[in-house]
mmCIF file of C-alpha atoms in Angstrom:
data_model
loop_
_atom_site.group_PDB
_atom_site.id
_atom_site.type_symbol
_atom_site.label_atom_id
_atom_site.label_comp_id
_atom_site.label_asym_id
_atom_site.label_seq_id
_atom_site.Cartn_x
_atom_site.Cartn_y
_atom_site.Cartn_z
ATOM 1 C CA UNK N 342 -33.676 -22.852 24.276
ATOM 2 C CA UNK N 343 -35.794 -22.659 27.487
ATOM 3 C CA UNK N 344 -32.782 -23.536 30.074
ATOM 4 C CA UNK N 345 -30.643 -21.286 27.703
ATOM 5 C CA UNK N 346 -33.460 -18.361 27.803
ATOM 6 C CA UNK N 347 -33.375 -18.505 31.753
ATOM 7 C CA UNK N 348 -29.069 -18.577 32.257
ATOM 8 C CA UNK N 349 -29.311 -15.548 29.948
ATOM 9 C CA UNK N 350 -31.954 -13.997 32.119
ATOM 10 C CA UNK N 351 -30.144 -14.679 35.556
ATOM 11 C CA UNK N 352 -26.883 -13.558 34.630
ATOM 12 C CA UNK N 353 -28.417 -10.129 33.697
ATOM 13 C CA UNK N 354 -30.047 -9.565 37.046
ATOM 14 C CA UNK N 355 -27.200 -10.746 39.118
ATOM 15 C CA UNK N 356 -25.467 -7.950 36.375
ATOM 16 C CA UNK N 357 -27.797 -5.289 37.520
ATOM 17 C CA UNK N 358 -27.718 -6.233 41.171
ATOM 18 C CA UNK N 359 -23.976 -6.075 41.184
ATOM 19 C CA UNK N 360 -23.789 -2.613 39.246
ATOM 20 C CA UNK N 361 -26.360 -1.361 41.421
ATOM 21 C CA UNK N 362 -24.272 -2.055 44.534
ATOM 22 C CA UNK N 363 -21.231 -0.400 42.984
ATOM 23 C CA UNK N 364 -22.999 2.668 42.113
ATOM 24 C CA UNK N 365 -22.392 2.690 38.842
ATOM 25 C CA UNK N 366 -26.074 2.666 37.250
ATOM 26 C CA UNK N 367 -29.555 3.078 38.521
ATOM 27 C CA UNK N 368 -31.712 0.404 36.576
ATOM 28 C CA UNK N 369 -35.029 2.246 37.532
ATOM 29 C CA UNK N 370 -36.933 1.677 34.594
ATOM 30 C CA UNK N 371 -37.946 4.694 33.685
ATOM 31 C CA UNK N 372 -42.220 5.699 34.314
ATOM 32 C CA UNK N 373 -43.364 8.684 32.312
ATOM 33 C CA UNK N 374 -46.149 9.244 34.241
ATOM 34 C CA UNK N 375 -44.329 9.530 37.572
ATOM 35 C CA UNK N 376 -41.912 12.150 35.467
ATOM 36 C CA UNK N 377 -44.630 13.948 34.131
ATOM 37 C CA UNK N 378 -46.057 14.577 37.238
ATOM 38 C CA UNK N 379 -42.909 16.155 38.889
ATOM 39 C CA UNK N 380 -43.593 18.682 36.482
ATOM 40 C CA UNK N 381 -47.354 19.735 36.448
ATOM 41 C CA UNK N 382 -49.142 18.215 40.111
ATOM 42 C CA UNK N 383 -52.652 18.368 38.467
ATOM 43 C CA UNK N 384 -51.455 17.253 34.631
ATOM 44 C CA UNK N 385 -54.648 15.290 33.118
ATOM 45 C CA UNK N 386 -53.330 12.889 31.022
ATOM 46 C CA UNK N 387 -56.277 12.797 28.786
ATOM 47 C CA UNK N 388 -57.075 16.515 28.064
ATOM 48 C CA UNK N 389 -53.197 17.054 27.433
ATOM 49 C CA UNK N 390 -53.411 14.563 24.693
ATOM 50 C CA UNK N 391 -56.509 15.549 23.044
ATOM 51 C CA UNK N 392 -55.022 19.157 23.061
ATOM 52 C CA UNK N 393 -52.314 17.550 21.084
ATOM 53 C CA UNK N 394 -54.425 16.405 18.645
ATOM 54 C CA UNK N 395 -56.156 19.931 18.483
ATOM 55 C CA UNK N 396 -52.843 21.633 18.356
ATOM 56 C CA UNK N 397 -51.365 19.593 15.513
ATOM 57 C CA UNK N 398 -54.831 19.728 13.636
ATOM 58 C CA UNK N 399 -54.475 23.667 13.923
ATOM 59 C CA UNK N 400 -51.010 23.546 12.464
ATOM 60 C CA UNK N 401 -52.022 21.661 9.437
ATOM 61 C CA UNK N 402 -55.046 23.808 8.924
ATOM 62 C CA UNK N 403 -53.145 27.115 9.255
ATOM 63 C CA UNK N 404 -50.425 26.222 7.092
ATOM 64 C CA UNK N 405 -52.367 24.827 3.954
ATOM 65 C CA UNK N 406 -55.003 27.910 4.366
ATOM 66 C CA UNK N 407 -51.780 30.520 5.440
ATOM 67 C CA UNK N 408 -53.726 31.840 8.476
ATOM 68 C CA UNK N 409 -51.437 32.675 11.062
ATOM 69 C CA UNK N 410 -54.631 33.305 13.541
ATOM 70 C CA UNK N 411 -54.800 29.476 14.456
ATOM 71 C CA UNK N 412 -51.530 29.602 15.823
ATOM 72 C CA UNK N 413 -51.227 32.423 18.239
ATOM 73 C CA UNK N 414 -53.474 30.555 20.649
ATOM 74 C CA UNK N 415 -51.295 27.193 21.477
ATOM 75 C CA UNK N 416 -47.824 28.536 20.555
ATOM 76 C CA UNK N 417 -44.906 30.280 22.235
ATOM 77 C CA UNK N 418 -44.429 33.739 20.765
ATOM 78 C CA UNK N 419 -41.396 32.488 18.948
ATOM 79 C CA UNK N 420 -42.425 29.225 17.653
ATOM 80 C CA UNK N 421 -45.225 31.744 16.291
ATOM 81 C CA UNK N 422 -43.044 34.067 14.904
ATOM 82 C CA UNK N 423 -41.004 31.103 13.203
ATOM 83 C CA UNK N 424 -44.511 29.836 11.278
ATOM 84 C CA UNK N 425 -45.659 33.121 11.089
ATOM 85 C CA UNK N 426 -42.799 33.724 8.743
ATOM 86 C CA UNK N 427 -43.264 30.640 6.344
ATOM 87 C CA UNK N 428 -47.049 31.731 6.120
ATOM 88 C CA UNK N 429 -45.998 35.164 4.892
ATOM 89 C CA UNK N 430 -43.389 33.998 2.683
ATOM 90 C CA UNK N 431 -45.894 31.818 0.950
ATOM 91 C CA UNK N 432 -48.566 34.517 0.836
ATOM 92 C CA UNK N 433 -45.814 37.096 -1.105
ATOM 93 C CA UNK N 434 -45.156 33.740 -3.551
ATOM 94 C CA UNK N 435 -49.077 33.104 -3.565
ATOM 95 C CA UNK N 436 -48.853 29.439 -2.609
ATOM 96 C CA UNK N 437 -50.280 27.131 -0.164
ATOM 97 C CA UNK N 438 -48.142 24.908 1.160
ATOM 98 C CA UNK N 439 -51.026 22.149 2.209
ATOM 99 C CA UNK N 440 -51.262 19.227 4.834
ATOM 100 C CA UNK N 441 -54.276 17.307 4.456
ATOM 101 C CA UNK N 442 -54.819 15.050 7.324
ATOM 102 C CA UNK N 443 -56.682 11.513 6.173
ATOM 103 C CA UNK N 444 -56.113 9.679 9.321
ATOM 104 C CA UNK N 445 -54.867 10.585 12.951
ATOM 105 C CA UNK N 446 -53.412 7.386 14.556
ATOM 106 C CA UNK N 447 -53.051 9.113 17.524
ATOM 107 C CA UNK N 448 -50.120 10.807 20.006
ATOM 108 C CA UNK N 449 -47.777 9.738 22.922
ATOM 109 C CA UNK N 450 -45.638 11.456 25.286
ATOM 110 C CA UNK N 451 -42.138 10.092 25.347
ATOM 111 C CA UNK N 452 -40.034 12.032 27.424
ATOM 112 C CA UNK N 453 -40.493 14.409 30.204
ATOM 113 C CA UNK N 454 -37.938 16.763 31.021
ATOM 114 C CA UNK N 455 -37.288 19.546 33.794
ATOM 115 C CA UNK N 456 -34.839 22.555 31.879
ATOM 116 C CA UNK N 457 -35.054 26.293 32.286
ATOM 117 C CA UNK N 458 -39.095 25.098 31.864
ATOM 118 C CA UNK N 459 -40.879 21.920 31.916
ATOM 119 C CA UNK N 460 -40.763 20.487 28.412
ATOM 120 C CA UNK N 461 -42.666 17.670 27.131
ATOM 121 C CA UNK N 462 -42.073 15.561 24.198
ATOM 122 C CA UNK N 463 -44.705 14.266 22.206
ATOM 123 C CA UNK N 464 -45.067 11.855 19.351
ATOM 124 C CA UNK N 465 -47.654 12.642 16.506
ATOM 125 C CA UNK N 466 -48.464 9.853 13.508
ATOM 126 C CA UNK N 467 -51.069 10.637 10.845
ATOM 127 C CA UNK N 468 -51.685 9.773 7.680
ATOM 128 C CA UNK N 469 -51.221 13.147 5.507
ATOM 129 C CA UNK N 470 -51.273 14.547 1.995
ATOM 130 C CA UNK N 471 -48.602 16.711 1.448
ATOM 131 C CA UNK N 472 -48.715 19.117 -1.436
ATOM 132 C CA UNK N 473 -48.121 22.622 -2.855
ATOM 133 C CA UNK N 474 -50.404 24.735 -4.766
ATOM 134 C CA UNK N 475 -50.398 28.029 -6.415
ATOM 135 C CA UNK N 476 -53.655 30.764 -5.475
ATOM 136 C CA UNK N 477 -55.261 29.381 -9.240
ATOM 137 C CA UNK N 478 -55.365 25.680 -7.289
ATOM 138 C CA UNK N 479 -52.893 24.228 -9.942
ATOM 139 C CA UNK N 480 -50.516 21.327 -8.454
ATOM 140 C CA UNK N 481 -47.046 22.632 -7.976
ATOM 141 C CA UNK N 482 -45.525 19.786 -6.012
ATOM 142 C CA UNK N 483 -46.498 16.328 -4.217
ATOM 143 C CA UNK N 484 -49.453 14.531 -4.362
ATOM 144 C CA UNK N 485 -53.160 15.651 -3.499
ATOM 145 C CA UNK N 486 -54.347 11.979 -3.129
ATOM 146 C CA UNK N 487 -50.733 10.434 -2.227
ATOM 147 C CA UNK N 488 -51.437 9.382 1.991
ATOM 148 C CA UNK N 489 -48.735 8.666 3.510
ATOM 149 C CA UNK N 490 -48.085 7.862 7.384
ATOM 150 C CA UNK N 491 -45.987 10.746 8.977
ATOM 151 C CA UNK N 492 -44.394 11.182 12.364
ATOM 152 C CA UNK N 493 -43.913 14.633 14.183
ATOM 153 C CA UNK N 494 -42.382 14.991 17.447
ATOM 154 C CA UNK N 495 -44.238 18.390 19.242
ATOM 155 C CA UNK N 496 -42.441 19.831 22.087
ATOM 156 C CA UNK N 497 -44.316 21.500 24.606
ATOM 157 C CA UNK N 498 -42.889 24.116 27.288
ATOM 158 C CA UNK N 499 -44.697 24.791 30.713
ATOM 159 C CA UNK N 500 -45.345 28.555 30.772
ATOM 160 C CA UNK N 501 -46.101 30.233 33.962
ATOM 161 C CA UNK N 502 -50.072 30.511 34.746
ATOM 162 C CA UNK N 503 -51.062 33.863 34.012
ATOM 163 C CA UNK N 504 -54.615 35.469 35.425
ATOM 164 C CA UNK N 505 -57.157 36.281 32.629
ATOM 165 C CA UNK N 506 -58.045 40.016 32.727
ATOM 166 C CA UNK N 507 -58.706 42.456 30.336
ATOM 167 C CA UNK N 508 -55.720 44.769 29.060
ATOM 168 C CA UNK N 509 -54.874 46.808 26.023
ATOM 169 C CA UNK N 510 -52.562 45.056 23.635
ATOM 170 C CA UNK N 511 -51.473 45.805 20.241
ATOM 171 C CA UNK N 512 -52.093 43.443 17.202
ATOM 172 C CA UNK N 513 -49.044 41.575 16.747
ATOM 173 C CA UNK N 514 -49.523 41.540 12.807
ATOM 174 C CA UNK N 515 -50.597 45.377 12.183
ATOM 175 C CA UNK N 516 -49.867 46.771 15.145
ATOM 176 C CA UNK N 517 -53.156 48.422 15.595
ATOM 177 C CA UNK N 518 -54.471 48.836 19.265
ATOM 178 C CA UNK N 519 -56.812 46.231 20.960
ATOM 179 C CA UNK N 520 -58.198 45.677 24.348
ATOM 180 C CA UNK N 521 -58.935 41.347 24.807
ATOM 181 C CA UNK N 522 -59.859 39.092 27.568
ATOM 182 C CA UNK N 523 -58.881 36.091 27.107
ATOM 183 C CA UNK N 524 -59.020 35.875 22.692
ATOM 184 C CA UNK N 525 -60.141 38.517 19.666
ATOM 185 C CA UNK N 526 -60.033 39.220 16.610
ATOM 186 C CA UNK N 527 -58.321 42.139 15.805
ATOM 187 C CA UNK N 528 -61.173 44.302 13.800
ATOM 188 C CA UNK N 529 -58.130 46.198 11.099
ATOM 189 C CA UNK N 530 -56.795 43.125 9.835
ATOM 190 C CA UNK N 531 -58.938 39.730 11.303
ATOM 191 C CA UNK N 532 -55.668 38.391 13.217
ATOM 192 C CA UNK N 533 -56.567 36.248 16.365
ATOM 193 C CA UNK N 534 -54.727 38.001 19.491
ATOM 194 C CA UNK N 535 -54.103 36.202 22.668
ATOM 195 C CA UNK N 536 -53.112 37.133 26.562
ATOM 196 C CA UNK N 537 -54.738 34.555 28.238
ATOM 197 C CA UNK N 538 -53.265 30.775 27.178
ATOM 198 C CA UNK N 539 -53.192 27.412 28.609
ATOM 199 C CA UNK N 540 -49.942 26.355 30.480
ATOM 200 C CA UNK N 541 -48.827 23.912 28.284
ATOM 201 C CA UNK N 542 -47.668 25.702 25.080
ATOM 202 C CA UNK N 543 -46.102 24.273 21.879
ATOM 203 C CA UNK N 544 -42.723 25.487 21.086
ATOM 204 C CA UNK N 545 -41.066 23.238 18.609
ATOM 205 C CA UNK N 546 -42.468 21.120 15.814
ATOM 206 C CA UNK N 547 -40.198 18.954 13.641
ATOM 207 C CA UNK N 548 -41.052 16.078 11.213
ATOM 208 C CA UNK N 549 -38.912 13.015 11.937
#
């Protein structure tokens, strides 16, 4: 097994060498941290991740309570307007369509990618309860104690840097006038309004 373990493994790196010569494929293995970097020069490794968590946390939290204000801070207006749009759905049916997170096992980027924008994709397993209930609290669907390991795949999009300063901005749920620095509250209806956000915004969420 051992002498048939090493032919095996010369025969693919003479393989390699000889396609390599040819032209016809680059075996660079492929180093997401050196890919990442061609992106975003000063991307900390650490912070991004524990944004991830905080961004996916969010999610869960503004979905099962149908508060659209948690979102406007870490997504791209129309990833926003896409959630936005569930959340107001299920208010008008007066549900709540609830993730309960009982573990995070943690996230890991897995591709980096340069298109119109820089895009990151990230990997997101937890252990979640997945259930719908009406506005009485009575079980529709799923299972309030039922855990079960998940996996999302987040996308995030590199959006210019933008300078914090204060500016007049309407509400994007009532429309009512506001002037923000960097984060408010709107004071007619209690939705969170942004101008000021990080560079590294979530625009796509799927569950795999």
């Amino acid at each position: 097994n051992s002498t048939f373990g090493y032919l095996m493994r010369a025969a693919n790196r003479a393989l390699k060498e000889e396609m390599a010569e040819d032209g016809g494929i680059d075996f660079k293995e492929y180093n997401i941290k050196e890919e990442v970097k061609k992106l975003d020069e000063d991307f900390d490794w650490d912070e991004f991740l524990r944004r991830v968590e905080d961004a996916f946390r969010k999610y869960c939290q503004a979905m099962s309570e149908n508060d659209n204000r948690l979102l406007k801070s870490f997504e791209t207006d129309l990833l926003f307007q896409r959630h936005n749009a569930i959340i107001q759905a299920n208010k008008k049916e007066r549900i709540r369509d609830v993730y309960k997170i009982h573990d995070y096992l943690g996230a890991k980027i897995l591709q980096a990618k340069q298109q119109k924008q820089g895009r990151l994709t990230v990997e997101v397993r937890a252990g979640i309860c997945h259930y719908k209930i009406n506005e009485n609290g009575t079980l529709l669907s799923g299972n309030q104690s039922d855990s079960r390991k998940e996996v999302y795949h987040l996308e995030f999009s590199k959006e210019a840097t933008k300078k914090e300063k204060k500016e007049s901005v309407n509400c994007p749920n009532c429309g009512a006038p506001h002037l923000v620095q960097s984060a408010g509250i709107c004071q007619y209806c209690g939705t969170m309004i942004v101008t000021f956000k990080d560079n590294w915004l979530l625009c796509d969420l799927k569950k795999m």
